[in-house]
JSON list of C-alpha atoms in Angstrom, two decimals:
[
{"chain": "A", "resi": 828, "resn": "MET", "atom": "CA", "xyz": [-31.97, 11.51, -13.56]},
{"chain": "A", "resi": 829, "resn": "ASP", "atom": "CA", "xyz": [-28.33, 11.21, -14.62]},
{"chain": "A", "resi": 830, "resn": "ARG", "atom": "CA", "xyz": [-26.18, 8.08, -14.64]},
{"chain": "A", "resi": 831, "resn": "LYS", "atom": "CA", "xyz": [-24.71, 8.64, -11.16]},
{"chain": "A", "resi": 832, "resn": "GLU", "atom": "CA", "xyz": [-28.21, 8.75, -9.74]},
{"chain": "A", "resi": 833, "resn": "ASP", "atom": "CA", "xyz": [-29.16, 5.63, -11.75]},
{"chain": "A", "resi": 834, "resn": "TYR", "atom": "CA", "xyz": [-26.24, 3.65, -10.31]},
{"chain": "A", "resi": 835, "resn": "GLY", "atom": "CA", "xyz": [-26.89, 4.86, -6.78]},
{"chain": "A", "resi": 836, "resn": "LEU", "atom": "CA", "xyz": [-30.59, 4.05, -7.14]},
{"chain": "A", "resi": 837, "resn": "LYS", "atom": "CA", "xyz": [-29.72, 0.52, -8.22]},
{"chain": "A", "resi": 838, "resn": "VAL", "atom": "CA", "xyz": [-27.64, 0.00, -5.05]},
{"chain": "A", "resi": 839, "resn": "TYR", "atom": "CA", "xyz": [-30.37, 1.55, -2.93]},
{"chain": "A", "resi": 840, "resn": "THR", "atom": "CA", "xyz": [-33.01, -0.75, -4.42]},
{"chain": "A", "resi": 841, "resn": "VAL", "atom": "CA", "xyz": [-30.91, -3.89, -3.96]},
{"chain": "A", "resi": 842, "resn": "MET", "atom": "CA", "xyz": [-30.12, -3.00, -0.36]},
{"chain": "A", "resi": 843, "resn": "VAL", "atom": "CA", "xyz": [-33.74, -2.22, 0.58]},
{"chain": "A", "resi": 844, "resn": "LYS", "atom": "CA", "xyz": [-34.89, -5.48, -1.02]},
{"chain": "A", "resi": 845, "resn": "ALA", "atom": "CA", "xyz": [-32.23, -7.32, 1.00]},
{"chain": "A", "resi": 846, "resn": "GLY", "atom": "CA", "xyz": [-33.72, -5.86, 4.20]},
{"chain": "A", "resi": 847, "resn": "TYR", "atom": "CA", "xyz": [-31.55, -2.86, 5.04]},
{"chain": "A", "resi": 848, "resn": "PRO", "atom": "CA", "xyz": [-33.21, 0.30, 6.41]},
{"chain": "A", "resi": 849, "resn": "LYS", "atom": "CA", "xyz": [-33.87, 2.95, 3.77]},
{"chain": "A", "resi": 850, "resn": "GLU", "atom": "CA", "xyz": [-31.71, 5.53, 5.56]},
{"chain": "A", "resi": 851, "resn": "PHE", "atom": "CA", "xyz": [-28.69, 3.21, 5.62]},
{"chain": "A", "resi": 852, "resn": "ALA", "atom": "CA", "xyz": [-29.23, 2.14, 2.01]},
{"chain": "A", "resi": 853, "resn": "HIS", "atom": "CA", "xyz": [-29.41, 5.80, 1.00]},
{"chain": "A", "resi": 854, "resn": "SER", "atom": "CA", "xyz": [-26.14, 6.60, 2.80]},
{"chain": "A", "resi": 855, "resn": "ILE", "atom": "CA", "xyz": [-24.29, 3.74, 1.09]},
{"chain": "A", "resi": 856, "resn": "SER", "atom": "CA", "xyz": [-25.82, 4.36, -2.33]},
{"chain": "A", "resi": 857, "resn": "GLN", "atom": "CA", "xyz": [-24.53, 7.95, -2.38]},
{"chain": "A", "resi": 858, "resn": "TYR", "atom": "CA", "xyz": [-20.97, 6.62, -2.60]},
{"chain": "A", "resi": 859, "resn": "MET", "atom": "CA", "xyz": [-21.67, 3.76, -5.00]},
{"chain": "A", "resi": 860, "resn": "ASN", "atom": "CA", "xyz": [-22.48, 6.06, -7.90]},
{"chain": "A", "resi": 861, "resn": "THR", "atom": "CA", "xyz": [-20.38, 4.69, -10.75]},
{"chain": "A", "resi": 862, "resn": "GLU", "atom": "CA", "xyz": [-21.14, 1.65, -12.86]},
{"chain": "A", "resi": 863, "resn": "TRP", "atom": "CA", "xyz": [-18.17, -0.27, -11.44]},
{"chain": "A", "resi": 864, "resn": "THR", "atom": "CA", "xyz": [-18.82, 0.54, -7.76]},
{"chain": "A", "resi": 865, "resn": "SER", "atom": "CA", "xyz": [-22.54, -0.10, -8.18]},
{"chain": "A", "resi": 866, "resn": "GLN", "atom": "CA", "xyz": [-21.95, -3.51, -9.75]},
{"chain": "A", "resi": 867, "resn": "ARG", "atom": "CA", "xyz": [-19.49, -4.46, -7.03]},
{"chain": "A", "resi": 868, "resn": "MET", "atom": "CA", "xyz": [-21.80, -3.44, -4.18]},
{"chain": "A", "resi": 869, "resn": "CYS", "atom": "CA", "xyz": [-24.88, -5.04, -5.75]},
{"chain": "A", "resi": 870, "resn": "GLY", "atom": "CA", "xyz": [-22.88, -8.22, -6.30]},
{"chain": "A", "resi": 871, "resn": "TYR", "atom": "CA", "xyz": [-21.71, -8.18, -2.69]},
{"chain": "A", "resi": 872, "resn": "ILE", "atom": "CA", "xyz": [-25.22, -7.68, -1.30]},
{"chain": "A", "resi": 873, "resn": "GLY", "atom": "CA", "xyz": [-26.56, -10.34, -3.68]},
{"chain": "A", "resi": 874, "resn": "ARG", "atom": "CA", "xyz": [-23.98, -12.89, -2.51]},
{"chain": "A", "resi": 875, "resn": "ILE", "atom": "CA", "xyz": [-23.89, -12.03, 1.18]},
{"chain": "A", "resi": 876, "resn": "GLY", "atom": "CA", "xyz": [-27.42, -10.85, 1.87]},
{"chain": "A", "resi": 877, "resn": "LEU", "atom": "CA", "xyz": [-28.24, -9.16, 5.14]},
{"chain": "A", "resi": 878, "resn": "VAL", "atom": "CA", "xyz": [-25.11, -8.62, 7.25]},
{"chain": "A", "resi": 879, "resn": "SER", "atom": "CA", "xyz": [-24.15, -6.01, 9.85]},
{"chain": "A", "resi": 880, "resn": "PHE", "atom": "CA", "xyz": [-23.94, -2.34, 8.93]},
{"chain": "A", "resi": 881, "resn": "GLU", "atom": "CA", "xyz": [-20.24, -2.43, 9.79]},
{"chain": "A", "resi": 882, "resn": "GLU", "atom": "CA", "xyz": [-19.56, -5.19, 7.26]},
{"chain": "A", "resi": 883, "resn": "VAL", "atom": "CA", "xyz": [-21.42, -3.32, 4.51]},
{"chain": "A", "resi": 884, "resn": "ALA", "atom": "CA", "xyz": [-19.59, -0.08, 5.32]},
{"chain": "A", "resi": 885, "resn": "ASP", "atom": "CA", "xyz": [-16.28, -1.95, 5.33]},
{"chain": "A", "resi": 886, "resn": "GLU", "atom": "CA", "xyz": [-17.06, -3.42, 1.91]},
{"chain": "A", "resi": 887, "resn": "MET", "atom": "CA", "xyz": [-18.03, 0.02, 0.63]},
{"chain": "A", "resi": 888, "resn": "LEU", "atom": "CA", "xyz": [-14.67, 1.42, 1.76]},
{"chain": "A", "resi": 889, "resn": "ALA", "atom": "CA", "xyz": [-12.83, -1.51, 0.20]},
{"chain": "A", "resi": 890, "resn": "ILE", "atom": "CA", "xyz": [-14.63, -0.98, -3.12]},
{"chain": "A", "resi": 891, "resn": "LEU", "atom": "CA", "xyz": [-13.87, 2.76, -3.08]},
{"chain": "A", "resi": 892, "resn": "SER", "atom": "CA", "xyz": [-10.22, 2.09, -2.22]},
{"chain": "A", "resi": 893, "resn": "GLU", "atom": "CA", "xyz": [-9.88, -0.42, -5.04]},
{"chain": "A", "resi": 894, "resn": "ARG", "atom": "CA", "xyz": [-11.50, 2.01, -7.48]},
{"chain": "A", "resi": 895, "resn": "GLU", "atom": "CA", "xyz": [-9.08, 4.74, -6.42]},
{"chain": "A", "resi": 896, "resn": "LYS", "atom": "CA", "xyz": [-6.13, 2.42, -7.06]},
{"chain": "A", "resi": 897, "resn": "ILE", "atom": "CA", "xyz": [-7.46, 1.60, -10.53]},
{"chain": "A", "resi": 898, "resn": "VAL", "atom": "CA", "xyz": [-7.94, 5.28, -11.35]},
{"chain": "A", "resi": 899, "resn": "ASP", "atom": "CA", "xyz": [-4.41, 6.08, -10.12]},
{"chain": "A", "resi": 900, "resn": "LYS", "atom": "CA", "xyz": [-3.02, 3.23, -12.23]},
{"chain": "A", "resi": 901, "resn": "HIS", "atom": "CA", "xyz": [-4.71, 4.59, -15.35]},
{"chain": "A", "resi": 902, "resn": "ILE", "atom": "CA", "xyz": [-3.43, 8.08, -14.65]},
{"chain": "A", "resi": 903, "resn": "LEU", "atom": "CA", "xyz": [0.12, 6.78, -14.22]},
{"chain": "A", "resi": 904, "resn": "GLU", "atom": "CA", "xyz": [-0.10, 4.66, -17.37]},
{"chain": "A", "resi": 905, "resn": "ASN", "atom": "CA", "xyz": [-1.32, 7.66, -19.35]},
{"chain": "A", "resi": 906, "resn": "SER", "atom": "CA", "xyz": [1.46, 9.85, -17.96]},
{"chain": "A", "resi": 907, "resn": "ASN", "atom": "CA", "xyz": [4.03, 7.18, -18.78]},
{"chain": "A", "resi": 908, "resn": "ARG", "atom": "CA", "xyz": [2.69, 6.87, -22.34]},
{"chain": "A", "resi": 909, "resn": "LYS", "atom": "CA", "xyz": [2.89, 10.64, -22.86]},
{"chain": "A", "resi": 910, "resn": "TYR", "atom": "CA", "xyz": [6.41, 10.75, -21.43]},
{"chain": "A", "resi": 911, "resn": "ASN", "atom": "CA", "xyz": [7.54, 7.94, -23.73]},
{"chain": "A", "resi": 912, "resn": "GLU", "atom": "CA", "xyz": [6.00, 9.75, -26.71]},
{"chain": "A", "resi": 913, "resn": "TYR", "atom": "CA", "xyz": [7.89, 12.86, -25.68]},
{"chain": "A", "resi": 914, "resn": "LEU", "atom": "CA", "xyz": [11.16, 10.94, -25.47]},
{"chain": "A", "resi": 915, "resn": "ARG", "atom": "CA", "xyz": [10.59, 9.37, -28.89]},
{"chain": "A", "resi": 916, "resn": "SER", "atom": "CA", "xyz": [9.80, 12.74, -30.47]},
{"chain": "A", "resi": 917, "resn": "ASP", "atom": "CA", "xyz": [12.90, 14.26, -28.84]},
{"chain": "A", "resi": 918, "resn": "GLU", "atom": "CA", "xyz": [15.06, 11.45, -30.26]},
{"chain": "A", "resi": 919, "resn": "ARG", "atom": "CA", "xyz": [13.71, 12.15, -33.77]},
{"chain": "A", "resi": 920, "resn": "GLU", "atom": "CA", "xyz": [14.57, 15.83, -33.50]},
{"chain": "A", "resi": 921, "resn": "GLU", "atom": "CA", "xyz": [18.18, 14.99, -32.61]},
{"chain": "A", "resi": 922, "resn": "ASP", "atom": "CA", "xyz": [18.65, 12.85, -35.78]}
]
């Protein structure tokens, strides 16, 4: 079992213990397959407990959206760093 499956299994287990049907827990756990998303969803279920399917699905989408924003931010920061390095190296060549 690889890490993605480990993280998804953790979410699945927490959800089933909280009282969600196995099929629903399986569906949600497939998307919560990184350490960060798994921790967020397990924390949510731990705090909130048994709520409607819609609320859990909404939280899942919010977590995935937030993760996407963080990934995009890191990509932009890396691109900006490389561009600044390029500009600095270009300035040295002109001297």
